[in-house]
Amino acid sequence: MPTSPVLDGRPVALGRRFAAIFYDALALVGVWFIAGGLVVALHHGEAVPASSVGFSLYLFALSYAYFAVSWRRGGQTLGMKTWRIKVVDAATLAPLSWRQIGLRYAVALLAWLPLGFGYWWALTDPLGRGWPDRASATRLIRL
């Protein structure tokens, strides 16, 4: 029997959020490993310089695709599925729009810059929202 989302107003715990982020980081390392292997194969075994802007943009685009497709299709990445978290539109609980996805991804990256302050912000927000949630008008719900 499927469970319904917890919509009682309790925010998703910060530890659960960080655990999902950690799981997603592990998944992305795997994606990057495969992507890097493909690039090396296309370069006939020659390593790609770490300072290559093109390679960095390639990995950035793959990372965005991982999150964008996951959030658009079901509101969950692999890490979010594991920790039973879903991201939805804050007002309607509907799946995210492409605009919301772009904003959420961009702000999520910025939220890490001051030692993850944008995520720790959820501890002070009455609704438990971090910077990515606030900027994209989304919320995390427990399943």
PDB file of C-alpha atoms in Angstrom:
ATOM      1  CA  MET A   1       0.000   0.000   0.000  1.00  0.00           C
ATOM      2  CA  PRO A   2       1.558   3.347  -1.000  1.00  0.00           C
ATOM      3  CA  THR A   3       2.193   5.823   1.745  1.00  0.00           C
ATOM      4  CA  SER A   4       1.002   9.390   1.504  1.00  0.00           C
ATOM      5  CA  PRO A   5       3.350  12.336   1.929  1.00  0.00           C
ATOM      6  CA  VAL A   6       3.684  13.871   5.353  1.00  0.00           C
ATOM      7  CA  LEU A   7       2.084  17.286   4.984  1.00  0.00           C
ATOM      8  CA  ASP A   8       1.635  18.192   8.614  1.00  0.00           C
ATOM      9  CA  GLY A   9       3.931  21.200   8.405  1.00  0.00           C
ATOM     10  CA  ARG A  10       6.990  19.539   9.923  1.00  0.00           C
ATOM     11  CA  PRO A  11      10.062  20.316   7.840  1.00  0.00           C
ATOM     12  CA  VAL A  12      12.303  17.530   6.575  1.00  0.00           C
ATOM     13  CA  ALA A  13      15.130  17.175   9.092  1.00  0.00           C
ATOM     14  CA  LEU A  14      18.450  18.686   8.095  1.00  0.00           C
ATOM     15  CA  GLY A  15      20.277  15.403   8.727  1.00  0.00           C
ATOM     16  CA  ARG A  16      17.967  13.622   6.301  1.00  0.00           C
ATOM     17  CA  ARG A  17      18.618  16.332   3.699  1.00  0.00           C
ATOM     18  CA  PHE A  18      22.384  16.056   4.097  1.00  0.00           C
ATOM     19  CA  ALA A  19      22.195  12.254   3.916  1.00  0.00           C
ATOM     20  CA  ALA A  20      20.313  12.487   0.600  1.00  0.00           C
ATOM     21  CA  ILE A  21      22.870  15.010  -0.688  1.00  0.00           C
ATOM     22  CA  PHE A  22      25.688  12.626   0.280  1.00  0.00           C
ATOM     23  CA  TYR A  23      24.022   9.728  -1.561  1.00  0.00           C
ATOM     24  CA  ASP A  24      23.533  11.918  -4.628  1.00  0.00           C
ATOM     25  CA  ALA A  25      27.182  12.965  -4.486  1.00  0.00           C
ATOM     26  CA  LEU A  26      28.162   9.282  -4.590  1.00  0.00           C
ATOM     27  CA  ALA A  27      25.875   8.723  -7.586  1.00  0.00           C
ATOM     28  CA  LEU A  28      27.380  11.734  -9.352  1.00  0.00           C
ATOM     29  CA  VAL A  29      30.916  10.466  -8.774  1.00  0.00           C
ATOM     30  CA  GLY A  30      29.888   7.305 -10.614  1.00  0.00           C
ATOM     31  CA  VAL A  31      28.382   9.327 -13.465  1.00  0.00           C
ATOM     32  CA  TRP A  32      31.518  11.483 -13.668  1.00  0.00           C
ATOM     33  CA  PHE A  33      33.744   8.399 -13.640  1.00  0.00           C
ATOM     34  CA  ILE A  34      31.911   6.915 -16.625  1.00  0.00           C
ATOM     35  CA  ALA A  35      31.759  10.294 -18.390  1.00  0.00           C
ATOM     36  CA  GLY A  36      35.480  10.803 -17.855  1.00  0.00           C
ATOM     37  CA  GLY A  37      36.220   7.353 -19.199  1.00  0.00           C
ATOM     38  CA  LEU A  38      34.269   8.132 -22.365  1.00  0.00           C
ATOM     39  CA  VAL A  39      36.201  11.360 -22.877  1.00  0.00           C
ATOM     40  CA  VAL A  40      39.543   9.606 -22.364  1.00  0.00           C
ATOM     41  CA  ALA A  41      38.479   6.904 -24.829  1.00  0.00           C
ATOM     42  CA  LEU A  42      37.557   9.568 -27.395  1.00  0.00           C
ATOM     43  CA  HIS A  43      40.994  11.128 -26.872  1.00  0.00           C
ATOM     44  CA  HIS A  44      42.672   7.761 -27.641  1.00  0.00           C
ATOM     45  CA  GLY A  45      43.746   7.194 -24.055  1.00  0.00           C
ATOM     46  CA  GLU A  46      45.166  10.659 -23.490  1.00  0.00           C
ATOM     47  CA  ALA A  47      44.207  12.339 -20.232  1.00  0.00           C
ATOM     48  CA  VAL A  48      42.136  15.505 -20.356  1.00  0.00           C
ATOM     49  CA  PRO A  49      43.777  18.388 -18.481  1.00  0.00           C
ATOM     50  CA  ALA A  50      42.064  19.163 -15.180  1.00  0.00           C
ATOM     51  CA  SER A  51      41.976  22.816 -16.211  1.00  0.00           C
ATOM     52  CA  SER A  52      39.922  22.054 -19.334  1.00  0.00           C
ATOM     53  CA  VAL A  53      36.942  24.409 -19.361  1.00  0.00           C
ATOM     54  CA  GLY A  54      35.112  22.235 -21.861  1.00  0.00           C
ATOM     55  CA  PHE A  55      35.440  19.143 -19.680  1.00  0.00           C
ATOM     56  CA  SER A  56      34.287  21.088 -16.612  1.00  0.00           C
ATOM     57  CA  LEU A  57      31.229  22.349 -18.506  1.00  0.00           C
ATOM     58  CA  TYR A  58      30.546  18.790 -19.674  1.00  0.00           C
ATOM     59  CA  LEU A  59      30.526  17.516 -16.067  1.00  0.00           C
ATOM     60  CA  PHE A  60      28.405  20.493 -14.971  1.00  0.00           C
ATOM     61  CA  ALA A  61      25.851  19.718 -17.702  1.00  0.00           C
ATOM     62  CA  LEU A  62      25.753  16.036 -16.712  1.00  0.00           C
ATOM     63  CA  SER A  63      25.209  17.013 -13.078  1.00  0.00           C
ATOM     64  CA  TYR A  64      22.390  19.366 -14.023  1.00  0.00           C
ATOM     65  CA  ALA A  65      20.805  16.654 -16.172  1.00  0.00           C
ATOM     66  CA  TYR A  66      20.924  14.177 -13.265  1.00  0.00           C
ATOM     67  CA  PHE A  67      19.040  16.538 -10.967  1.00  0.00           C
ATOM     68  CA  ALA A  68      16.749  18.072 -13.594  1.00  0.00           C
ATOM     69  CA  VAL A  69      15.486  14.772 -14.978  1.00  0.00           C
ATOM     70  CA  SER A  70      15.078  13.291 -11.493  1.00  0.00           C
ATOM     71  CA  TRP A  71      13.174  16.299 -10.129  1.00  0.00           C
ATOM     72  CA  ARG A  72      11.009  16.648 -13.239  1.00  0.00           C
ATOM     73  CA  ARG A  73      10.065  12.978 -13.598  1.00  0.00           C
ATOM     74  CA  GLY A  74       9.291  12.078 -10.020  1.00  0.00           C
ATOM     75  CA  GLY A  75      10.495  14.811  -7.702  1.00  0.00           C
ATOM     76  CA  GLN A  76      13.225  12.538  -6.353  1.00  0.00           C
ATOM     77  CA  THR A  77      16.877  11.801  -6.997  1.00  0.00           C
ATOM     78  CA  LEU A  78      18.387   8.467  -5.951  1.00  0.00           C
ATOM     79  CA  GLY A  79      19.415   9.968  -2.614  1.00  0.00           C
ATOM     80  CA  MET A  80      15.975  11.454  -2.058  1.00  0.00           C
ATOM     81  CA  LYS A  81      14.322   8.108  -2.819  1.00  0.00           C
ATOM     82  CA  THR A  82      16.551   6.372  -0.302  1.00  0.00           C
ATOM     83  CA  TRP A  83      15.724   8.891   2.422  1.00  0.00           C
ATOM     84  CA  ARG A  84      12.042   9.152   1.388  1.00  0.00           C
ATOM     85  CA  ILE A  85      12.101  12.840   0.479  1.00  0.00           C
ATOM     86  CA  LYS A  86      10.349  14.467  -2.456  1.00  0.00           C
ATOM     87  CA  VAL A  87      10.611  18.001  -3.821  1.00  0.00           C
ATOM     88  CA  VAL A  88       7.363  19.642  -4.945  1.00  0.00           C
ATOM     89  CA  ASP A  89       5.998  23.066  -5.804  1.00  0.00           C
ATOM     90  CA  ALA A  90       5.422  24.791  -2.459  1.00  0.00           C
ATOM     91  CA  ALA A  91       1.996  26.168  -3.371  1.00  0.00           C
ATOM     92  CA  THR A  92       0.433  23.299  -5.309  1.00  0.00           C
ATOM     93  CA  LEU A  93       2.515  20.224  -4.378  1.00  0.00           C
ATOM     94  CA  ALA A  94       2.793  19.634  -8.147  1.00  0.00           C
ATOM     95  CA  PRO A  95       5.961  18.523  -9.939  1.00  0.00           C
ATOM     96  CA  LEU A  96       8.533  21.249 -10.510  1.00  0.00           C
ATOM     97  CA  SER A  97       8.549  23.414 -13.619  1.00  0.00           C
ATOM     98  CA  TRP A  98      11.733  23.735 -15.661  1.00  0.00           C
ATOM     99  CA  ARG A  99      12.119  27.272 -14.297  1.00  0.00           C
ATOM    100  CA  GLN A 100      11.937  26.000 -10.721  1.00  0.00           C
ATOM    101  CA  ILE A 101      14.438  23.267 -11.528  1.00  0.00           C
ATOM    102  CA  GLY A 102      16.919  25.757 -12.981  1.00  0.00           C
ATOM    103  CA  LEU A 103      16.574  28.106 -10.019  1.00  0.00           C
ATOM    104  CA  ARG A 104      16.811  25.301  -7.488  1.00  0.00           C
ATOM    105  CA  TYR A 105      19.964  23.899  -9.084  1.00  0.00           C
ATOM    106  CA  ALA A 106      21.701  27.284  -9.400  1.00  0.00           C
ATOM    107  CA  VAL A 107      20.889  28.345  -5.845  1.00  0.00           C
ATOM    108  CA  ALA A 108      21.807  24.903  -4.496  1.00  0.00           C
ATOM    109  CA  LEU A 109      25.309  25.385  -5.885  1.00  0.00           C
ATOM    110  CA  LEU A 110      25.556  28.870  -4.370  1.00  0.00           C
ATOM    111  CA  ALA A 111      24.231  27.615  -1.041  1.00  0.00           C
ATOM    112  CA  TRP A 112      27.432  25.576  -0.579  1.00  0.00           C
ATOM    113  CA  LEU A 113      29.795  28.530  -0.976  1.00  0.00           C
ATOM    114  CA  PRO A 114      29.692  29.932   2.570  1.00  0.00           C
ATOM    115  CA  LEU A 115      30.260  26.516   4.250  1.00  0.00           C
ATOM    116  CA  GLY A 116      26.809  25.273   3.332  1.00  0.00           C
ATOM    117  CA  PHE A 117      25.134  28.262   4.967  1.00  0.00           C
ATOM    118  CA  GLY A 118      22.267  28.128   2.487  1.00  0.00           C
ATOM    119  CA  TYR A 119      21.357  24.678   3.756  1.00  0.00           C
ATOM    120  CA  TRP A 120      21.917  25.432   7.432  1.00  0.00           C
ATOM    121  CA  TRP A 121      19.456  28.297   6.908  1.00  0.00           C
ATOM    122  CA  ALA A 122      16.683  25.692   7.146  1.00  0.00           C
ATOM    123  CA  LEU A 123      17.299  25.568  10.904  1.00  0.00           C
ATOM    124  CA  THR A 124      16.212  29.207  11.258  1.00  0.00           C
ATOM    125  CA  ASP A 125      13.380  29.244   8.723  1.00  0.00           C
ATOM    126  CA  PRO A 126       9.935  28.674  10.295  1.00  0.00           C
ATOM    127  CA  LEU A 127       9.017  26.337   7.418  1.00  0.00           C
ATOM    128  CA  GLY A 128      12.412  24.621   7.392  1.00  0.00           C
ATOM    129  CA  ARG A 129      13.346  25.935   3.948  1.00  0.00           C
ATOM    130  CA  GLY A 130      16.908  26.318   2.745  1.00  0.00           C
ATOM    131  CA  TRP A 131      17.979  28.793   0.096  1.00  0.00           C
ATOM    132  CA  PRO A 132      17.175  26.458  -2.824  1.00  0.00           C
ATOM    133  CA  ASP A 133      13.638  25.942  -1.477  1.00  0.00           C
ATOM    134  CA  ARG A 134      13.014  29.642  -0.951  1.00  0.00           C
ATOM    135  CA  ALA A 135      14.427  30.776  -4.304  1.00  0.00           C
ATOM    136  CA  SER A 136      12.527  28.211  -6.366  1.00  0.00           C
ATOM    137  CA  ALA A 137       9.240  28.267  -4.410  1.00  0.00           C
ATOM    138  CA  THR A 138       9.573  24.560  -3.657  1.00  0.00           C
ATOM    139  CA  ARG A 139       9.461  22.440  -0.543  1.00  0.00           C
ATOM    140  CA  LEU A 140      10.660  19.059   0.556  1.00  0.00           C
ATOM    141  CA  ILE A 141       8.102  16.591   1.866  1.00  0.00           C
ATOM    142  CA  ARG A 142       8.568  13.288   3.662  1.00  0.00           C
ATOM    143  CA  LEU A 143       7.061  10.180   2.138  1.00  0.00           C
TER     144      LEU A 143
END
